């Protein structure tokens, strides 16, 4: 192995074709990672992410997969290693957030949320275990302050993100000491498109730091957790103080 190959770091970011996942992929490329850009429905966005990764002087690859298929989720790490030569960091960012009053939730919509937001992350991580053990790498799951706050119109989402918190803690215990597993729980960052300006201003005004978060706030937290050699099982809340109101 060449010295250059030994120094390369590779990250797999799920849901990297849009929103926070895209920002994380670019933030890790800026940090020196080569990046496997996973997407399902956001092909155009994923291509933009890959192009930006390459403009930063890093190597990237596109990985299309429906993570609700457990086999496809498990295979994602192997595909990353085949394309980029290794795996040092996994960021589980793929998720869906659907506004749905409790009376309108169906078994199908419930399963669709839990399968992507919770189950998929487990099986992607399961497939990554041998590679991350080899590199003594890290997993960062993207949770949400919805794990700690009940949102009446987003109950399946809240349940799924609470599950991500426990998934993080369970994997941290199960995979220690070889693999660190942590989570970031963002607050009001990239609010849903259907929220109007009045709602957005209200969220900013009722946040102790008096502003909405930015994708860069989340990226900074992910970078910190990936760089830390002595942090595992931690959920880093990045919400401007909303949960302490």
mmCIF file of C-alpha atoms in Angstrom:
data_model
loop_
_atom_site.group_PDB
_atom_site.id
_atom_site.type_symbol
_atom_site.label_atom_id
_atom_site.label_comp_id
_atom_site.label_asym_id
_atom_site.label_seq_id
_atom_site.Cartn_x
_atom_site.Cartn_y
_atom_site.Cartn_z
ATOM 1 C CA UNK A 1 0.000 0.000 0.000
ATOM 2 C CA UNK A 2 1.315 3.419 -0.907
ATOM 3 C CA UNK A 3 1.656 6.146 1.719
ATOM 4 C CA UNK A 4 -1.026 8.142 -0.097
ATOM 5 C CA UNK A 5 -3.445 5.201 0.000
ATOM 6 C CA UNK A 6 -2.747 4.633 3.691
ATOM 7 C CA UNK A 7 -3.627 8.248 4.467
ATOM 8 C CA UNK A 8 -6.873 8.309 2.469
ATOM 9 C CA UNK A 9 -10.103 8.541 4.408
ATOM 10 C CA UNK A 10 -13.393 7.441 2.908
ATOM 11 C CA UNK A 11 -16.874 8.412 4.094
ATOM 12 C CA UNK A 12 -20.225 6.959 3.083
ATOM 13 C CA UNK A 13 -23.065 9.457 3.451
ATOM 14 C CA UNK A 14 -26.623 8.257 2.905
ATOM 15 C CA UNK A 15 -29.217 10.666 1.591
ATOM 16 C CA UNK A 16 -26.436 12.830 0.178
ATOM 17 C CA UNK A 17 -28.395 14.152 -2.778
ATOM 18 C CA UNK A 18 -30.188 16.882 -0.906
ATOM 19 C CA UNK A 19 -30.520 19.046 2.189
ATOM 20 C CA UNK A 20 -28.424 18.130 5.244
ATOM 21 C CA UNK A 21 -27.020 14.949 3.717
ATOM 22 C CA UNK A 22 -25.643 16.927 0.807
ATOM 23 C CA UNK A 23 -24.099 19.491 3.159
ATOM 24 C CA UNK A 24 -22.467 16.726 5.213
ATOM 25 C CA UNK A 25 -20.982 15.089 2.126
ATOM 26 C CA UNK A 26 -19.452 18.385 1.025
ATOM 27 C CA UNK A 27 -18.283 19.222 4.531
ATOM 28 C CA UNK A 28 -16.443 15.908 4.776
ATOM 29 C CA UNK A 29 -14.888 16.406 1.347
ATOM 30 C CA UNK A 30 -13.602 19.769 2.587
ATOM 31 C CA UNK A 31 -12.165 17.875 5.558
ATOM 32 C CA UNK A 32 -10.220 15.598 3.205
ATOM 33 C CA UNK A 33 -12.535 12.607 2.858
ATOM 34 C CA UNK A 34 -13.302 10.847 -0.384
ATOM 35 C CA UNK A 35 -17.076 10.436 -0.396
ATOM 36 C CA UNK A 36 -19.555 7.787 -1.466
ATOM 37 C CA UNK A 37 -22.695 9.759 -2.298
ATOM 38 C CA UNK A 38 -25.783 7.646 -1.695
ATOM 39 C CA UNK A 39 -29.164 8.631 -3.118
ATOM 40 C CA UNK A 40 -32.489 7.090 -4.024
ATOM 41 C CA UNK A 41 -34.867 9.587 -5.609
ATOM 42 C CA UNK A 42 -32.564 12.620 -5.790
ATOM 43 C CA UNK A 43 -30.333 11.643 -8.712
ATOM 44 C CA UNK A 44 -29.832 15.186 -10.014
ATOM 45 C CA UNK A 45 -28.956 16.436 -6.542
ATOM 46 C CA UNK A 46 -26.547 13.538 -6.017
ATOM 47 C CA UNK A 47 -24.808 14.351 -9.276
ATOM 48 C CA UNK A 48 -24.425 17.943 -8.064
ATOM 49 C CA UNK A 49 -22.976 16.656 -4.791
ATOM 50 C CA UNK A 50 -20.480 14.442 -6.605
ATOM 51 C CA UNK A 51 -19.414 17.276 -8.900
ATOM 52 C CA UNK A 52 -18.846 19.528 -5.883
ATOM 53 C CA UNK A 53 -16.834 16.806 -4.108
ATOM 54 C CA UNK A 54 -14.609 16.494 -7.165
ATOM 55 C CA UNK A 55 -14.200 20.275 -7.430
ATOM 56 C CA UNK A 56 -12.808 20.123 -3.904
ATOM 57 C CA UNK A 57 -10.107 17.786 -5.170
ATOM 58 C CA UNK A 58 -11.541 14.616 -3.646
ATOM 59 C CA UNK A 59 -12.678 11.377 -5.238
ATOM 60 C CA UNK A 60 -16.330 10.413 -5.089
ATOM 61 C CA UNK A 61 -18.761 7.829 -6.342
ATOM 62 C CA UNK A 62 -22.535 7.681 -6.748
ATOM 63 C CA UNK A 63 -24.428 4.836 -5.087
ATOM 64 C CA UNK A 64 -28.120 4.461 -5.898
ATOM 65 C CA UNK A 65 -30.119 2.285 -3.505
ATOM 66 C CA UNK A 66 -33.546 1.996 -1.919
ATOM 67 C CA UNK A 67 -32.568 1.633 1.725
ATOM 68 C CA UNK A 68 -35.975 0.235 2.632
ATOM 69 C CA UNK A 69 -34.590 -2.941 1.040
ATOM 70 C CA UNK A 70 -32.436 -4.438 3.807
ATOM 71 C CA UNK A 71 -30.222 -6.257 1.325
ATOM 72 C CA UNK A 72 -29.513 -3.059 -0.579
ATOM 73 C CA UNK A 73 -28.799 -1.273 2.701
ATOM 74 C CA UNK A 74 -26.344 -3.955 3.840
ATOM 75 C CA UNK A 75 -24.554 -3.894 0.471
ATOM 76 C CA UNK A 76 -23.863 -0.162 0.526
ATOM 77 C CA UNK A 77 -20.618 -0.403 2.499
ATOM 78 C CA UNK A 78 -19.240 -3.159 0.256
ATOM 79 C CA UNK A 79 -20.041 -1.028 -2.787
ATOM 80 C CA UNK A 80 -18.233 1.905 -1.184
ATOM 81 C CA UNK A 81 -15.112 -0.158 -0.555
ATOM 82 C CA UNK A 82 -15.179 -1.557 -4.078
ATOM 83 C CA UNK A 83 -15.374 1.956 -5.532
ATOM 84 C CA UNK A 84 -13.121 3.911 -3.174
ATOM 85 C CA UNK A 85 -10.863 1.335 -1.563
ATOM 86 C CA UNK A 86 -11.912 1.550 2.067
ATOM 87 C CA UNK A 87 -14.361 2.923 4.624
ATOM 88 C CA UNK A 88 -13.576 5.063 7.647
ATOM 89 C CA UNK A 89 -16.816 6.909 8.365
ATOM 90 C CA UNK A 90 -20.509 6.203 7.900
ATOM 91 C CA UNK A 91 -23.062 8.986 8.222
ATOM 92 C CA UNK A 92 -26.656 7.756 8.210
ATOM 93 C CA UNK A 93 -28.545 10.814 6.988
ATOM 94 C CA UNK A 94 -31.245 9.406 4.699
ATOM 95 C CA UNK A 95 -34.690 10.155 6.117
ATOM 96 C CA UNK A 96 -38.209 11.242 5.342
ATOM 97 C CA UNK A 97 -40.351 13.728 7.277
ATOM 98 C CA UNK A 98 -44.036 13.734 6.433
ATOM 99 C CA UNK A 99 -46.654 15.919 8.090
ATOM 100 C CA UNK A 100 -49.609 13.670 8.890
ATOM 101 C CA UNK A 101 -52.231 14.110 11.610
ATOM 102 C CA UNK A 102 -52.571 11.034 13.809
ATOM 103 C CA UNK A 103 -56.013 10.241 12.407
ATOM 104 C CA UNK A 104 -54.577 10.042 8.886
ATOM 105 C CA UNK A 105 -51.601 7.755 9.564
ATOM 106 C CA UNK A 106 -51.917 4.440 7.736
ATOM 107 C CA UNK A 107 -49.944 1.219 8.239
ATOM 108 C CA UNK A 108 -48.224 1.958 4.945
ATOM 109 C CA UNK A 109 -47.209 5.518 5.845
ATOM 110 C CA UNK A 110 -46.090 4.398 9.317
ATOM 111 C CA UNK A 111 -43.910 1.642 7.858
ATOM 112 C CA UNK A 112 -42.490 3.938 5.177
ATOM 113 C CA UNK A 113 -41.224 6.353 7.837
ATOM 114 C CA UNK A 114 -39.858 3.748 10.244
ATOM 115 C CA UNK A 115 -38.244 1.676 7.505
ATOM 116 C CA UNK A 116 -36.205 4.571 6.126
ATOM 117 C CA UNK A 117 -35.569 6.648 9.234
ATOM 118 C CA UNK A 118 -34.731 3.795 11.612
ATOM 119 C CA UNK A 119 -34.443 0.313 10.123
ATOM 120 C CA UNK A 120 -32.346 1.359 7.123
ATOM 121 C CA UNK A 121 -29.665 2.931 9.298
ATOM 122 C CA UNK A 122 -29.300 -0.294 11.254
ATOM 123 C CA UNK A 123 -28.774 -2.426 8.167
ATOM 124 C CA UNK A 124 -26.404 0.050 6.512
ATOM 125 C CA UNK A 125 -24.375 -0.016 9.738
ATOM 126 C CA UNK A 126 -24.534 -3.806 9.902
ATOM 127 C CA UNK A 127 -23.012 -4.048 6.442
ATOM 128 C CA UNK A 128 -20.311 -1.548 7.371
ATOM 129 C CA UNK A 129 -19.132 -3.324 10.534
ATOM 130 C CA UNK A 130 -16.271 -5.398 9.064
ATOM 131 C CA UNK A 131 -14.890 -2.440 7.134
ATOM 132 C CA UNK A 132 -15.128 -0.015 10.049
ATOM 133 C CA UNK A 133 -13.571 -2.554 12.414
ATOM 134 C CA UNK A 134 -10.644 -2.803 10.026
ATOM 135 C CA UNK A 135 -10.199 0.975 9.930
ATOM 136 C CA UNK A 136 -11.319 1.589 13.543
ATOM 137 C CA UNK A 137 -13.789 4.025 12.074
ATOM 138 C CA UNK A 138 -16.929 5.790 13.227
ATOM 139 C CA UNK A 139 -20.658 5.932 12.621
ATOM 140 C CA UNK A 140 -22.681 9.114 13.009
ATOM 141 C CA UNK A 141 -26.457 8.848 12.837
ATOM 142 C CA UNK A 142 -28.537 11.924 12.105
ATOM 143 C CA UNK A 143 -31.338 11.999 14.664
ATOM 144 C CA UNK A 144 -33.544 15.027 15.381
ATOM 145 C CA UNK A 145 -34.784 16.979 18.392
ATOM 146 C CA UNK A 146 -38.086 15.325 17.463
ATOM 147 C CA UNK A 147 -36.648 12.395 19.423
ATOM 148 C CA UNK A 148 -37.173 14.451 22.593
ATOM 149 C CA UNK A 149 -40.205 16.602 21.707
ATOM 150 C CA UNK A 150 -43.637 15.217 20.757
ATOM 151 C CA UNK A 151 -44.841 16.884 17.559
ATOM 152 C CA UNK A 152 -48.539 16.005 17.154
ATOM 153 C CA UNK A 153 -48.536 16.225 13.352
ATOM 154 C CA UNK A 154 -45.331 14.178 12.987
ATOM 155 C CA UNK A 155 -45.770 11.265 15.396
ATOM 156 C CA UNK A 156 -44.208 8.550 13.180
ATOM 157 C CA UNK A 157 -41.232 10.842 12.554
ATOM 158 C CA UNK A 158 -40.790 11.485 16.289
ATOM 159 C CA UNK A 159 -40.977 7.769 17.055
ATOM 160 C CA UNK A 160 -38.437 6.964 14.351
ATOM 161 C CA UNK A 161 -35.950 9.545 15.591
ATOM 162 C CA UNK A 162 -36.341 8.416 19.206
ATOM 163 C CA UNK A 163 -35.467 4.991 17.868
ATOM 164 C CA UNK A 164 -32.350 6.411 16.210
ATOM 165 C CA UNK A 165 -31.192 7.670 19.609
ATOM 166 C CA UNK A 166 -31.488 4.201 21.148
ATOM 167 C CA UNK A 167 -30.026 2.592 18.029
ATOM 168 C CA UNK A 168 -26.992 4.825 18.473
ATOM 169 C CA UNK A 169 -26.539 3.865 22.108
ATOM 170 C CA UNK A 170 -27.095 0.171 21.425
ATOM 171 C CA UNK A 171 -24.620 0.066 18.554
ATOM 172 C CA UNK A 172 -22.087 2.032 20.595
ATOM 173 C CA UNK A 173 -22.165 -0.668 23.278
ATOM 174 C CA UNK A 174 -22.219 -3.536 20.803
ATOM 175 C CA UNK A 175 -19.377 -2.299 18.592
ATOM 176 C CA UNK A 176 -16.983 -0.930 21.223
ATOM 177 C CA UNK A 177 -14.036 -0.702 21.393
ATOM 178 C CA UNK A 178 -13.434 -0.952 17.654
ATOM 179 C CA UNK A 179 -16.104 1.397 16.261
ATOM 180 C CA UNK A 180 -17.393 4.643 17.762
ATOM 181 C CA UNK A 181 -21.096 5.329 17.244
ATOM 182 C CA UNK A 182 -22.657 8.726 17.930
ATOM 183 C CA UNK A 183 -25.550 10.855 16.730
ATOM 184 C CA UNK A 184 -26.324 14.466 15.945
ATOM 185 C CA UNK A 185 -29.818 15.727 16.747
ATOM 186 C CA UNK A 186 -30.452 18.919 14.769
ATOM 187 C CA UNK A 187 -33.115 21.407 15.737
ATOM 188 C CA UNK A 188 -34.728 23.887 13.329
ATOM 189 C CA UNK A 189 -32.421 23.561 10.321
ATOM 190 C CA UNK A 190 -33.775 23.597 6.752
ATOM 191 C CA UNK A 191 -37.400 23.699 7.860
ATOM 192 C CA UNK A 192 -40.011 21.868 5.765
ATOM 193 C CA UNK A 193 -40.797 23.614 2.497
ATOM 194 C CA UNK A 194 -44.484 23.904 3.365
ATOM 195 C CA UNK A 195 -43.792 26.037 6.471
ATOM 196 C CA UNK A 196 -44.585 29.698 5.839
ATOM 197 C CA UNK A 197 -42.461 32.699 6.756
ATOM 198 C CA UNK A 198 -44.496 33.447 9.891
ATOM 199 C CA UNK A 199 -43.797 29.947 11.225
ATOM 200 C CA UNK A 200 -40.115 30.260 10.395
ATOM 201 C CA UNK A 201 -39.827 33.589 12.218
ATOM 202 C CA UNK A 202 -41.654 32.092 15.201
ATOM 203 C CA UNK A 203 -39.186 29.213 15.394
ATOM 204 C CA UNK A 204 -36.248 31.609 15.302
ATOM 205 C CA UNK A 205 -37.785 33.903 17.935
ATOM 206 C CA UNK A 206 -38.549 31.028 20.322
ATOM 207 C CA UNK A 207 -35.050 29.550 20.065
ATOM 208 C CA UNK A 208 -32.740 30.728 22.884
ATOM 209 C CA UNK A 209 -29.981 31.651 20.411
ATOM 210 C CA UNK A 210 -32.576 33.638 18.430
ATOM 211 C CA UNK A 211 -31.878 32.130 15.018
ATOM 212 C CA UNK A 212 -32.518 29.093 12.900
ATOM 213 C CA UNK A 213 -29.716 26.620 12.461
ATOM 214 C CA UNK A 214 -27.740 26.164 9.271
ATOM 215 C CA UNK A 215 -26.489 23.011 7.560
ATOM 216 C CA UNK A 216 -22.987 24.155 8.503
ATOM 217 C CA UNK A 217 -23.934 23.899 12.190
ATOM 218 C CA UNK A 218 -24.779 20.233 11.667
ATOM 219 C CA UNK A 219 -21.674 19.594 9.570
ATOM 220 C CA UNK A 220 -19.486 21.004 12.355
ATOM 221 C CA UNK A 221 -21.042 18.576 14.833
ATOM 222 C CA UNK A 222 -20.513 15.611 12.507
ATOM 223 C CA UNK A 223 -16.895 16.598 11.972
ATOM 224 C CA UNK A 224 -16.331 16.867 15.716
ATOM 225 C CA UNK A 225 -17.729 13.403 16.389
ATOM 226 C CA UNK A 226 -15.734 11.804 13.586
ATOM 227 C CA UNK A 227 -12.547 13.443 14.856
ATOM 228 C CA UNK A 228 -13.049 12.499 18.501
ATOM 229 C CA UNK A 229 -11.123 9.453 19.723
ATOM 230 C CA UNK A 230 -12.918 9.239 23.070
ATOM 231 C CA UNK A 231 -16.594 9.825 22.354
ATOM 232 C CA UNK A 232 -19.141 7.086 21.759
ATOM 233 C CA UNK A 233 -22.814 6.615 22.555
ATOM 234 C CA UNK A 234 -23.329 10.380 22.605
ATOM 235 C CA UNK A 235 -26.197 12.326 21.059
ATOM 236 C CA UNK A 236 -25.017 15.852 20.285
ATOM 237 C CA UNK A 237 -28.005 18.202 20.213
ATOM 238 C CA UNK A 238 -27.545 21.087 17.772
ATOM 239 C CA UNK A 239 -30.704 23.118 18.233
ATOM 240 C CA UNK A 240 -29.822 26.591 19.469
ATOM 241 C CA UNK A 241 -31.111 25.611 22.911
ATOM 242 C CA UNK A 242 -34.709 24.707 22.007
ATOM 243 C CA UNK A 243 -34.841 21.608 24.200
ATOM 244 C CA UNK A 244 -33.940 23.656 27.304
ATOM 245 C CA UNK A 245 -36.639 26.292 26.832
#
